[in-house]
Coordinates of C-alpha atoms in Angstrom, one line a residue:
Chain A
M104 CA 47.5 -11.2 18.2
A105 CA 44.9 -13.7 17.2
S106 CA 46.3 -17.0 16.0
I107 CA 46.0 -18.0 12.3
S108 CA 43.4 -20.5 13.1
A109 CA 41.3 -17.9 14.9
R110 CA 41.5 -15.5 12.0
R111 CA 40.7 -18.2 9.5
L112 CA 37.7 -19.4 11.6
S113 CA 36.4 -16.0 12.2
K114 CA 36.4 -15.5 8.4
E115 CA 34.5 -18.8 7.9
L116 CA 32.0 -17.9 10.6
K117 CA 31.4 -14.5 9.1
E118 CA 30.8 -16.2 5.7
I119 CA 28.3 -18.6 7.4
M120 CA 26.5 -15.8 9.0
N121 CA 26.4 -13.7 5.8
E122 CA 25.5 -16.4 3.3
G123 CA 24.0 -19.1 5.5
C124 CA 24.7 -22.9 5.5
P125 CA 23.9 -25.2 2.6
V126 CA 20.6 -27.0 2.6
G127 CA 20.4 -29.6 5.3
I128 CA 23.2 -28.2 7.4
T129 CA 22.6 -25.7 10.3
L130 CA 25.1 -24.1 12.7
L131 CA 24.3 -25.3 16.2
K132 CA 27.0 -23.8 18.3
A133 CA 30.1 -21.7 17.5
E134 CA 30.9 -19.8 20.7
D135 CA 34.7 -20.0 20.4
F136 CA 37.4 -21.1 18.0
V137 CA 38.0 -24.4 19.7
S138 CA 34.8 -26.4 18.9
W139 CA 31.8 -25.9 16.7
Q140 CA 28.7 -28.0 16.3
F141 CA 26.5 -28.5 13.3
T142 CA 23.3 -30.5 12.6
I143 CA 23.4 -32.4 9.4
Q144 CA 20.4 -33.9 7.6
V145 CA 20.4 -35.9 4.3
M146 CA 18.0 -34.2 1.9
G147 CA 15.8 -36.1 -0.6
E148 CA 15.4 -39.9 -0.9
S149 CA 18.0 -41.8 1.1
L150 CA 18.5 -44.4 3.8
Y151 CA 18.7 -41.5 6.4
K152 CA 15.5 -39.8 5.5
D153 CA 14.1 -37.6 8.4
E154 CA 17.2 -38.4 10.6
I155 CA 19.2 -35.5 12.0
F156 CA 22.7 -35.9 13.2
T157 CA 25.0 -33.6 15.1
L158 CA 28.6 -33.1 14.0
L159 CA 31.3 -31.9 16.3
F160 CA 34.4 -30.0 15.0
R161 CA 37.4 -29.5 17.2
F162 CA 40.1 -27.2 15.9
D163 CA 43.7 -27.0 17.0
R164 CA 46.0 -24.0 16.6
D165 CA 47.4 -25.3 13.3
Y166 CA 44.0 -25.2 11.5
P167 CA 43.7 -24.9 8.5
I168 CA 47.1 -26.4 7.9
S169 CA 46.2 -29.5 10.0
S170 CA 42.7 -31.0 9.7
P171 CA 40.0 -30.4 12.3
A172 CA 38.9 -33.4 14.4
V173 CA 35.4 -34.2 13.2
Q174 CA 33.0 -36.8 14.7
F175 CA 29.3 -37.4 15.2
V176 CA 27.9 -36.5 18.7
T177 CA 26.7 -39.6 20.5
V178 CA 25.8 -38.1 23.9
D179 CA 22.6 -36.4 25.1
G180 CA 20.4 -38.8 23.2
K181 CA 22.1 -38.1 19.9
V182 CA 23.3 -41.0 17.8
S183 CA 25.7 -41.5 15.0
P184 CA 24.3 -42.7 11.7
V185 CA 24.6 -46.4 10.9
H186 CA 27.1 -46.3 8.0
P187 CA 30.0 -48.5 6.9
H188 CA 32.4 -45.7 7.6
V189 CA 31.0 -44.4 10.9
Y190 CA 31.7 -46.1 14.2
S191 CA 29.1 -46.2 16.9
N192 CA 31.1 -43.8 19.0
G193 CA 30.7 -41.2 16.3
H194 CA 34.2 -41.5 14.8
I195 CA 34.3 -41.2 11.0
C196 CA 36.7 -43.0 8.7
A197 CA 37.1 -40.6 5.9
S198 CA 40.4 -39.8 4.1
I199 CA 39.7 -36.0 3.8
L200 CA 39.8 -35.8 7.6
G201 CA 43.2 -37.5 7.7
S202 CA 45.9 -37.8 5.1
E203 CA 43.8 -36.2 2.3
W204 CA 43.1 -33.1 4.3
S205 CA 43.9 -29.9 2.5
P206 CA 44.1 -26.4 3.9
V207 CA 41.8 -25.4 1.1
L208 CA 39.0 -27.3 2.6
S209 CA 36.7 -25.6 5.1
V210 CA 34.2 -26.5 7.8
I211 CA 31.3 -26.2 5.4
S212 CA 33.0 -28.2 2.7
V213 CA 33.6 -31.0 5.3
C214 CA 29.9 -30.9 6.2
V215 CA 28.9 -31.1 2.6
T216 CA 31.3 -34.0 1.9
L217 CA 29.9 -36.0 4.9
Q218 CA 26.4 -35.2 3.8
S219 CA 27.1 -36.7 0.4
M220 CA 28.8 -39.6 2.0
L221 CA 25.6 -40.4 3.9
A222 CA 23.4 -39.8 0.9
S223 CA 25.3 -42.3 -1.3
C224 CA 25.1 -45.0 1.3
K225 CA 23.6 -48.3 -0.1
K226 CA 23.3 -50.3 3.1
K227 CA 22.9 -49.3 6.7
E228 CA 25.5 -51.2 8.6
R229 CA 28.4 -50.6 11.1
P230 CA 32.0 -51.1 10.0
A231 CA 33.1 -54.7 10.3
D232 CA 35.6 -54.0 13.2
N233 CA 33.2 -51.6 15.0
D234 CA 33.2 -53.4 18.4
R235 CA 36.9 -53.9 18.5
Y236 CA 37.6 -50.3 17.5
V237 CA 35.1 -48.7 19.9
R238 CA 36.6 -50.6 22.8
H239 CA 40.1 -49.1 22.2
A240 CA 39.3 -45.9 20.4
P241 CA 41.1 -42.7 21.6
D242 CA 38.9 -39.7 22.5
N243 CA 40.2 -37.7 19.5
P244 CA 39.6 -39.4 16.2
K245 CA 42.7 -37.7 14.8
K246 CA 44.9 -40.0 17.0
T247 CA 43.6 -43.0 15.1
Q248 CA 45.8 -44.4 12.3
W249 CA 43.1 -44.9 9.6
H250 CA 43.5 -47.4 6.9
Y251 CA 41.3 -46.3 4.0
D252 CA 40.3 -49.3 2.2
D253 CA 37.1 -48.4 0.3
D254 CA 36.9 -45.6 -2.2
T255 CA 33.4 -46.3 -3.4
V256 CA 31.3 -45.0 -0.6
Chain B
M90 CA 53.2 -7.7 8.8
A91 CA 50.7 -10.5 9.2
T92 CA 47.4 -8.7 9.6
Y93 CA 45.9 -5.9 7.7
N94 CA 42.5 -4.2 8.2
Y95 CA 41.1 -4.1 4.7
V96 CA 38.7 -1.2 4.3
E97 CA 36.8 -2.7 1.4
P98 CA 35.7 -6.3 0.5
T99 CA 38.4 -7.9 -1.7
N100 CA 37.9 -9.6 -5.0
S101 CA 37.8 -13.3 -4.3
N102 CA 40.5 -14.0 -6.9
L103 CA 43.0 -12.2 -4.7
V104 CA 42.2 -14.3 -1.7
C105 CA 44.5 -17.0 -0.5
C106 CA 42.5 -20.2 -0.1
I107 CA 44.5 -21.2 3.0
C108 CA 44.2 -18.1 5.2
R109 CA 41.1 -16.7 3.3
A110 CA 42.7 -13.2 3.3
P111 CA 44.2 -11.2 0.3
F112 CA 47.6 -12.6 -0.7
V113 CA 50.6 -11.4 1.3
D114 CA 53.9 -12.0 -0.6
P115 CA 52.1 -14.2 -3.2
V116 CA 53.8 -17.2 -4.7
T117 CA 52.6 -19.4 -7.5
T118 CA 53.2 -23.2 -8.1
Q119 CA 55.0 -24.0 -11.3
A120 CA 53.2 -27.2 -12.0
C121 CA 49.6 -26.2 -11.4
S122 CA 49.7 -22.4 -11.3
H123 CA 47.9 -22.0 -8.0
T124 CA 48.8 -18.9 -5.9
F125 CA 49.1 -18.7 -2.2
C126 CA 50.7 -16.5 0.4
R127 CA 54.3 -17.5 0.9
G128 CA 53.8 -18.0 4.6
C129 CA 50.6 -20.2 4.2
I130 CA 52.0 -22.5 1.5
S131 CA 55.3 -23.0 3.4
E132 CA 53.5 -24.1 6.5
A133 CA 51.2 -26.4 4.4
L134 CA 54.2 -28.0 2.7
E135 CA 55.8 -28.7 6.1
H136 CA 52.7 -30.7 6.8
S137 CA 52.2 -32.4 3.5
L138 CA 54.2 -32.1 0.3
Q139 CA 51.3 -31.6 -2.1
C140 CA 49.4 -28.7 -3.5
P141 CA 46.4 -28.0 -1.2
V142 CA 44.1 -27.4 -4.1
D143 CA 44.7 -30.4 -6.4
R144 CA 47.0 -32.6 -4.3
L145 CA 49.7 -32.7 -7.0
P146 CA 53.2 -33.3 -5.5
L147 CA 54.8 -30.0 -4.6
T148 CA 58.1 -29.0 -3.0
P149 CA 59.2 -25.5 -1.8
E150 CA 61.5 -25.4 -4.7
D151 CA 58.5 -25.5 -7.1
L152 CA 57.3 -22.1 -5.8
T153 CA 58.0 -18.9 -7.7
S154 CA 57.0 -15.4 -6.8
A155 CA 53.7 -14.4 -8.4
G156 CA 53.7 -12.1 -11.3
P157 CA 53.9 -8.3 -10.8
L158 CA 50.3 -7.9 -11.8
I159 CA 49.0 -9.9 -8.9
R160 CA 51.6 -8.2 -6.5
S161 CA 50.5 -4.7 -7.5
L162 CA 46.8 -5.6 -7.3
V163 CA 47.1 -6.8 -3.7
D164 CA 49.6 -4.0 -2.8
E165 CA 47.1 -1.4 -3.9
L166 CA 44.4 -2.6 -1.6
L167 CA 43.3 0.0 0.9
V168 CA 44.0 -0.7 4.5
S169 CA 43.5 1.3 7.7
C170 CA 46.2 2.0 10.3
P171 CA 46.1 -0.7 13.0
N172 CA 46.9 1.9 15.8
N173 CA 43.9 2.9 18.0
D174 CA 42.3 6.3 17.2
C175 CA 44.4 6.7 14.0
P176 CA 42.1 7.5 11.1
H177 CA 44.8 7.0 8.5
V178 CA 43.8 4.9 5.4
C179 CA 46.4 4.1 2.7
Q180 CA 47.5 1.5 0.2
R181 CA 48.8 -1.6 1.7
D182 CA 52.4 -1.2 0.5
L183 CA 52.5 2.3 1.9
L184 CA 51.3 1.3 5.4
Q185 CA 54.8 0.5 6.7
G186 CA 55.9 4.0 5.8
H187 CA 52.9 5.5 7.7
L188 CA 53.6 3.3 10.7
D189 CA 57.1 4.6 11.0
A190 CA 55.6 8.1 11.4
C191 CA 52.2 7.3 12.9
E192 CA 51.5 9.7 15.8
F193 CA 49.2 7.1 17.4
L194 CA 51.9 4.5 17.8
I195 CA 52.4 3.5 21.4
V196 CA 55.9 4.2 22.6
D197 CA 57.7 4.4 25.9
C198 CA 57.4 7.6 27.9
P199 CA 60.4 9.8 27.1
E200 CA 61.1 10.4 30.7
Q201 CA 63.5 7.7 31.8
S202 CA 62.1 7.3 35.3
C203 CA 58.5 6.9 34.1
H204 CA 57.7 3.4 32.9
Q205 CA 54.3 4.1 31.4
M206 CA 53.4 4.0 27.7
V207 CA 52.3 7.0 25.7
V208 CA 51.2 7.7 22.1
R209 CA 54.0 9.1 20.1
K210 CA 52.5 12.5 19.5
D211 CA 52.5 13.2 23.3
A212 CA 56.1 12.2 23.5
V213 CA 57.5 14.6 20.9
N214 CA 58.3 17.5 23.3
G215 CA 60.4 15.2 25.5
A216 CA 58.5 15.9 28.7
C217 CA 56.7 13.2 30.7
I218 CA 53.0 13.8 30.4
H219 CA 52.4 11.7 33.5
S220 CA 54.2 14.2 35.8
A221 CA 51.9 16.6 37.8
V222 CA 51.8 20.3 37.0
I223 CA 50.1 23.0 39.1
C224 CA 47.3 25.0 37.6
S225 CA 48.3 28.7 37.5
E226 CA 44.7 29.8 38.4
C227 CA 43.4 27.4 41.0
Y228 CA 46.7 26.0 42.2
A229 CA 45.4 22.4 42.0
E230 CA 47.7 19.6 41.0
V231 CA 46.9 18.2 37.5
A232 CA 48.6 15.6 35.4
M233 CA 50.3 17.0 32.4
S234 CA 48.2 14.9 30.1
E235 CA 45.0 16.3 31.6
Y236 CA 46.1 19.9 31.8
E237 CA 44.6 21.1 28.6
A238 CA 41.2 19.6 29.6
H239 CA 41.5 21.2 33.0
S240 CA 42.4 24.6 31.9
S241 CA 39.3 25.0 29.8
T242 CA 37.1 24.2 32.8
C243 CA 39.2 25.6 35.7
P244 CA 36.8 27.7 37.8
D245 CA 39.4 30.2 38.7
S246 CA 40.6 30.9 35.2
A247 CA 40.0 34.5 34.2
C248 CA 37.6 35.7 31.6
S249 CA 36.0 39.0 30.7
C250 CA 32.3 40.0 30.9
E251 CA 31.0 40.3 27.4
H252 CA 29.0 43.4 28.2
C253 CA 31.2 45.6 30.5
A254 CA 34.6 44.1 29.6
T255 CA 35.5 43.6 33.3
E256 CA 38.0 40.8 34.0
I257 CA 36.5 38.3 36.4
S258 CA 36.9 34.6 37.2
K259 CA 34.9 32.0 35.5
S260 CA 33.1 30.8 38.7
T261 CA 31.7 34.3 39.4
I262 CA 30.7 35.3 35.9
E263 CA 27.1 34.1 36.3
L264 CA 26.7 36.1 39.5
H265 CA 28.1 39.2 37.8
G266 CA 25.7 38.7 34.8
E267 CA 22.8 39.5 37.2
T268 CA 24.2 42.7 38.3
C269 CA 26.2 44.0 35.3
E270 CA 25.2 47.5 34.6
R271 CA 25.6 47.1 30.9
A272 CA 23.9 43.8 30.5
P273 CA 20.8 44.0 28.3
V274 CA 17.5 43.7 30.2
V275 CA 13.8 44.1 29.5
C276 CA 11.4 46.4 31.3
T277 CA 9.9 45.0 34.6
H278 CA 6.5 45.3 33.0
A279 CA 7.5 43.1 30.1
P280 CA 5.0 40.4 31.2
N281 CA 2.2 43.0 30.9
G282 CA 3.2 44.0 27.4
C283 CA 6.0 46.7 27.7
S284 CA 8.4 46.2 24.8
W285 CA 11.3 48.3 26.1
K286 CA 14.7 46.8 26.0
G287 CA 18.1 48.3 27.0
E288 CA 21.0 48.3 29.4
R289 CA 20.3 47.7 33.0
R290 CA 21.6 51.2 34.1
L291 CA 18.9 52.8 31.8
R292 CA 16.0 50.9 33.1
D293 CA 15.2 53.1 36.1
G294 CA 15.0 56.1 33.8
H295 CA 12.6 54.2 31.5
I296 CA 10.3 53.0 34.4
S297 CA 9.5 56.6 35.5
S298 CA 8.0 57.2 32.0
C299 CA 6.7 53.7 31.4
P300 CA 2.9 53.8 30.7
Y301 CA 2.5 50.4 32.4
E302 CA 4.0 51.8 35.6
A303 CA 0.9 54.1 36.1
I304 CA -1.5 51.2 36.2
K305 CA 0.7 49.0 38.3
G306 CA -2.0 48.7 41.0
F307 CA -4.5 47.4 38.5
F308 CA -2.2 44.7 37.3
I309 CA -1.9 43.4 40.9
I310 CA -5.6 43.2 41.4
H311 CA -6.1 41.8 37.9
K312 CA -3.5 39.1 38.6
D313 CA -5.2 38.1 41.9
T314 CA -8.6 38.0 40.3
T315 CA -7.3 35.9 37.4
A316 CA -5.7 33.5 39.8
A317 CA -8.9 33.2 41.9
L318 CA -10.9 32.6 38.7
K319 CA -8.5 30.0 37.5
E320 CA -8.6 28.2 40.8
E321 CA -12.4 28.2 40.8
N322 CA -12.4 27.0 37.2
A323 CA -10.2 24.1 38.0
L324 CA -12.5 23.2 40.9
L325 CA -15.6 23.4 38.6
Q326 CA -13.8 21.3 36.0
A327 CA -13.1 18.6 38.6
K328 CA -16.7 18.7 39.6
I329 CA -17.9 18.3 36.0
D330 CA -15.5 15.4 35.6
A331 CA -16.9 13.7 38.7
L332 CA -20.5 14.4 37.6
Q333 CA -19.8 13.1 34.1
G334 CA -18.4 9.9 35.7
H335 CA -21.5 9.6 37.8
L336 CA -23.7 10.1 34.7
R337 CA -21.9 7.5 32.8
A338 CA -22.2 5.0 35.6
T339 CA -25.9 5.8 36.0
T340 CA -26.5 5.5 32.2
R341 CA -24.7 2.1 32.3
D342 CA -26.9 1.0 35.3
L343 CA -30.0 2.2 33.5
Q344 CA -29.1 0.2 30.4
V345 CA -28.4 -2.9 32.4
A346 CA -31.8 -2.4 34.2
K347 CA -33.5 -1.9 30.8
A348 CA -31.9 -5.0 29.4
A349 CA -33.0 -7.0 32.5
L350 CA -36.6 -5.6 32.4
G351 CA -37.0 -6.2 28.7
P352 CA -40.6 -5.5 27.6
W353 CA -41.5 -4.4 31.1
Y354 CA -39.5 -1.2 30.6
T355 CA -41.6 1.7 29.5
N356 CA -40.8 5.4 29.6
A357 CA -42.8 7.5 32.0
V358 CA -43.8 9.6 29.0
N359 CA -45.4 6.9 26.9
R360 CA -46.6 4.6 29.6
T361 CA -50.2 5.8 29.3
E362 CA -50.1 5.4 25.5
A363 CA -48.6 2.0 25.8
G364 CA -51.5 0.9 28.0
L365 CA -54.1 1.3 25.2
P366 CA -53.0 -1.3 22.7
I367 CA -52.4 -3.8 25.4
H368 CA -56.0 -3.3 26.7
H369 CA -57.2 -4.0 23.2
P370 CA -56.5 -7.7 22.5
P371 CA -58.7 -9.2 25.3
R372 CA -61.6 -7.1 24.1
S373 CA -61.3 -8.4 20.6
R374 CA -60.9 -11.9 21.8
A375 CA -64.0 -11.9 24.0
P376 CA -66.5 -12.2 21.1
T377 CA -64.6 -15.1 19.5
S378 CA -64.7 -17.1 22.7
A379 CA -68.4 -16.2 23.0
S380 CA -69.1 -17.3 19.5
L381 CA -67.2 -20.5 19.9
N382 CA -68.9 -21.3 23.2
P383 CA -72.6 -20.6 23.0
A384 CA -73.2 -22.5 26.2
T385 CA -71.3 -19.8 28.3
S386 CA -73.1 -16.7 29.1
P387 CA -71.9 -13.7 27.0
Q388 CA -69.2 -11.9 28.9
P389 CA -69.5 -8.3 29.8
P390 CA -67.0 -6.0 28.1
L391 CA -63.8 -6.1 29.9
P392 CA -62.7 -2.9 31.6
G393 CA -59.1 -3.9 31.7
P394 CA -56.7 -6.8 31.8
R395 CA -56.7 -6.9 35.5
A396 CA -60.5 -7.0 35.5
S397 CA -60.5 -9.7 32.8
I398 CA -58.4 -11.9 34.9
S399 CA -60.7 -11.7 37.9
T400 CA -63.9 -12.0 35.9
L401 CA -62.7 -15.0 33.9
G402 CA -61.2 -16.6 36.9
S403 CA -64.5 -16.4 38.8
D404 CA -67.0 -16.7 36.0
A405 CA -65.7 -19.1 33.5
P406 CA -65.6 -22.2 35.7
N407 CA -69.3 -21.7 36.6
P408 CA -71.0 -21.9 33.1
A409 CA -68.9 -24.8 32.0
P410 CA -70.2 -27.4 34.5
A411 CA -73.7 -26.0 34.0
S412 CA -73.5 -26.7 30.3
V413 CA -71.9 -30.1 30.8
T414 CA -74.1 -31.6 33.5
P415 CA -77.5 -31.4 31.7
T416 CA -76.1 -33.1 28.6
H417 CA -74.9 -35.9 30.7
V418 CA -78.3 -36.4 32.1
N419 CA -79.7 -36.5 28.6
A420 CA -77.0 -38.7 27.2
T421 CA -77.2 -41.3 30.0
P422 CA -79.4 -44.0 28.7
G423 CA -81.8 -45.7 31.1
P424 CA -81.2 -49.3 31.9
S425 CA -84.8 -50.1 31.0
N426 CA -84.4 -49.2 27.4
T427 CA -86.1 -51.4 24.9
S428 CA -84.1 -53.6 22.6
H429 CA -85.3 -51.5 19.7
D430 CA -83.5 -48.4 20.8
W431 CA -80.0 -49.6 21.3
R432 CA -79.0 -49.1 17.7
A433 CA -79.8 -45.5 17.7
H434 CA -78.1 -45.0 21.1
S435 CA -74.8 -46.5 19.9
S436 CA -74.4 -43.6 17.5
R437 CA -75.9 -40.9 19.6
P438 CA -73.7 -40.7 22.7
S439 CA -70.4 -40.0 21.0
P440 CA -71.6 -36.9 19.0
N441 CA -73.4 -35.7 22.1
I442 CA -70.3 -36.0 24.2
S443 CA -68.1 -34.4 21.7
H444 CA -70.6 -31.5 21.3
N445 CA -70.8 -31.0 25.0
W446 CA -67.1 -31.4 25.7
D447 CA -65.8 -29.2 22.9
P448 CA -67.2 -25.9 24.2
S449 CA -66.1 -26.7 27.7
S450 CA -62.6 -27.5 26.6
L451 CA -62.6 -24.3 24.5
T452 CA -63.7 -22.3 27.4
A453 CA -60.9 -23.7 29.4
R454 CA -58.5 -22.8 26.7
S455 CA -59.8 -19.3 26.3
I456 CA -59.5 -18.8 30.0
A457 CA -55.9 -19.9 29.9
R458 CA -55.2 -17.5 27.1
D459 CA -56.9 -14.6 28.7
V460 CA -55.4 -15.1 32.1
V461 CA -51.8 -15.2 30.9
A462 CA -51.7 -12.9 27.9
P463 CA -52.9 -9.5 29.1
I464 CA -49.9 -8.6 31.3
D465 CA -50.6 -5.1 32.5
L466 CA -47.5 -3.1 31.6
G467 CA -49.1 -0.1 33.2
T468 CA -48.4 -1.4 36.7
S469 CA -45.1 -2.0 38.4
L470 CA -43.2 -5.3 37.9
E471 CA -44.1 -6.3 41.5
G472 CA -47.8 -5.6 40.8
S473 CA -47.7 -7.6 37.7
L474 CA -46.0 -10.5 39.4
H475 CA -48.7 -10.4 42.1
G476 CA -51.4 -10.4 39.4
L477 CA -49.7 -13.3 37.6
R478 CA -49.5 -15.2 40.9
E479 CA -53.2 -14.6 41.5
S480 CA -54.1 -15.7 38.0
M481 CA -51.9 -18.7 38.5
V482 CA -53.9 -19.7 41.6
T483 CA -57.2 -19.2 39.7
L484 CA -55.8 -21.2 36.9
S485 CA -54.8 -24.1 39.1
T486 CA -58.3 -24.0 40.8
T487 CA -59.9 -24.1 37.4
V488 CA -57.8 -26.9 36.3
D489 CA -58.6 -28.7 39.5
S490 CA -62.4 -28.3 39.1
V491 CA -62.2 -29.2 35.4
G492 CA -60.3 -32.4 36.4
R493 CA -62.9 -33.2 39.0
R494 CA -65.7 -32.6 36.6
S495 CA -64.2 -34.8 33.9
E496 CA -63.7 -37.5 36.5
I497 CA -67.4 -37.4 37.5
A498 CA -68.4 -37.4 33.8
L499 CA -66.1 -40.3 33.1
T500 CA -67.6 -42.3 36.1
N501 CA -71.1 -41.4 34.9
E502 CA -70.3 -42.5 31.4
T503 CA -68.7 -45.7 32.6
V504 CA -71.8 -46.6 34.7
R505 CA -74.1 -45.8 31.8
L506 CA -72.0 -47.9 29.4
N507 CA -71.9 -50.7 31.9
E508 CA -75.6 -50.7 32.2
E509 CA -75.9 -50.6 28.5
V510 CA -73.6 -53.5 28.0
M511 CA -75.7 -55.4 30.6
S512 CA -78.9 -54.6 28.7
V513 CA -77.3 -55.6 25.5
R514 CA -76.1 -58.8 27.1
A515 CA -79.7 -59.4 28.3
H516 CA -81.0 -58.8 24.8
L517 CA -78.5 -61.1 23.3
H518 CA -79.4 -63.8 25.8
G519 CA -83.1 -63.3 24.9
L520 CA -82.3 -63.6 21.3
R521 CA -80.3 -66.7 21.7
M522 CA -83.1 -68.3 23.7
Q523 CA -85.5 -67.3 20.9
V524 CA -83.2 -68.7 18.2
H525 CA -82.7 -71.8 20.2
A526 CA -86.4 -72.3 20.5
I527 CA -86.9 -71.8 16.8
M528 CA -84.1 -74.1 15.9
M529 CA -85.5 -76.8 18.1
D530 CA -88.9 -76.2 16.6
R531 CA -87.6 -76.4 13.1
N532 CA -85.5 -79.4 13.8
T533 CA -88.4 -81.3 15.0
Q534 CA -90.4 -80.3 11.9
V535 CA -87.5 -81.2 9.5
T536 CA -86.8 -84.5 11.1
G537 CA -90.5 -85.2 10.8
R538 CA -90.5 -84.3 7.1
V539 CA -87.4 -86.3 6.4
D540 CA -88.9 -89.2 8.0
E541 CA -91.8 -88.8 5.5
G542 CA -89.2 -89.0 2.7
G543 CA -89.3 -85.4 1.2
G544 CA -86.1 -83.4 1.2
I545 CA -86.7 -81.5 -2.1
T546 CA -89.0 -78.8 -0.7
E547 CA -86.6 -77.9 2.1
G548 CA -85.0 -74.9 0.2
A549 CA -88.4 -73.3 -0.5
W550 CA -89.7 -73.8 3.0
I551 CA -87.0 -71.9 5.0
P552 CA -87.7 -68.4 3.7
T553 CA -91.4 -68.7 4.3
R554 CA -90.9 -70.0 7.7
F555 CA -88.5 -67.3 8.7
S556 CA -90.5 -64.5 7.2
Q557 CA -93.3 -65.3 9.6
V558 CA -91.1 -64.3 12.5
P559 CA -91.6 -60.5 13.0
G560 CA -88.9 -58.2 13.9
Q561 CA -86.2 -60.8 13.5
P562 CA -83.0 -59.8 11.7
Q563 CA -82.3 -61.8 8.6
I564 CA -80.3 -64.8 9.5
P565 CA -77.7 -65.8 6.9
L566 CA -78.2 -69.2 5.3
S567 CA -75.0 -70.7 6.5
I568 CA -76.3 -70.7 10.0
T569 CA -79.1 -73.1 9.2
K570 CA -76.7 -75.8 8.4
L571 CA -75.2 -75.8 11.9

């Protein structure tokens, strides 16, 4: 019998296929129920005009009870956006991906949240502790103990 | 029961936002009235003690079963049986009852020694369907589960002929059908038009009285003839196709040739008519060239374009030098001309030359026009090219002679002009000498007068003195002061 996460993800995938993604988000790869890839682009006037980023989702068996591991892809010539909450290795410091995750959220809602996070950015800069974090960061961003200190962006 | 196959799309209000499927055993939170499946929310609360929708604090004790309305709404959703091949569709709450009796449920084989699985409906009679049975007709070993399928196709199973009711095996029934005495058949002359139908045993009786039987021999001959004709027809058809292909290719070639020939192409039918208008232009042009060039002798009426090329090529250059040379002789002034004549000469040579050269140049031009234009479309392309080459040679000769002529004329003219310039220079020298003599003469007179003390009469004296010199051009007054 298919696991809960597979059933839930197959429902989400069917919805994406039927209704399409929101503007600026396209499904790049969803061949299994382990990892999906999306491209994300900030629409309208913003600091990230005409930049396209790739998001990687990794799901474990407990999805949607536990959050998916979400990060920007930084290999194959792709880069992570320069943003105060995005590290240069693609890891994202966002509460909804950690303690604030709720099973009600879905892949698409995470994409939209990150899109609006980029859109509301005022200044393109890396997080203050970027170099230190990147040097010691684990492969999976879920293993990082995030300290959410800024609610404004 | 964790999964249901819902037959219809569900109202989104009845969908759990955690598993995205219709509620199963729905529970509602007391504080915020959100509804989830009991399983989903229990798992979520193990992870984080807050409501997944609005993140209010939530404990398992805050959950109560959802109202009967929601329960009956989700229980009445139609689901299909999860067992393969089972077409059963029922309300969700009735599915468990159906599964208890579903014939397509996979169960163990009733035979203890057999370890295979079997759908329940095949297990009801207690026998193992995997054990082999022997076909009563063909004595082949067949598995029990396939016996039914085998018996319907077994070649040795008995069946009866539908015409004579004889019992025969299935494998020989086709053979029997060809010989069965009671099988319906048609007359052997049916292809020729006999409409008799009946049982096979009656056919022999019919044939003896069949009208087609009498002319059986004719049919054979007729058939042979038709076959031969058909064969011949096919042969002819193939020939026609080949010829049509040839014709098409030839037509294409002809069109290509026509396009390449352009105006050279004329039909054999209208070639003689096409010759006439082409002969015409040179004849009408002949008088104009004659009127423009009175010096050339009137040309004889041209018999044809070919003739006009030859006549003009040979005749035209001859009259032109004849008309030019005499005028040159006239125009060339003698070196011994008197000083009185030079003024008239200065104006005369140019009109003379232009008069003499115009006709000759016109003749040359008319030759060129007549030589090239009348292309004889009546002859072959080769002949025309030959003619054109001939006229080209003639033309080059003409041009050559004209060039030589003009060179001679130019030399003559230059010599004449040189001589004239020399004579004018001589004249001028003479004049200068004369003027010098006069000036000297006058100077001596004037100085003599001035010495006498009279300068008042000088103005009146000069005209009278000069008027006495005959044939002298009037000298402007300013010169006297030099």
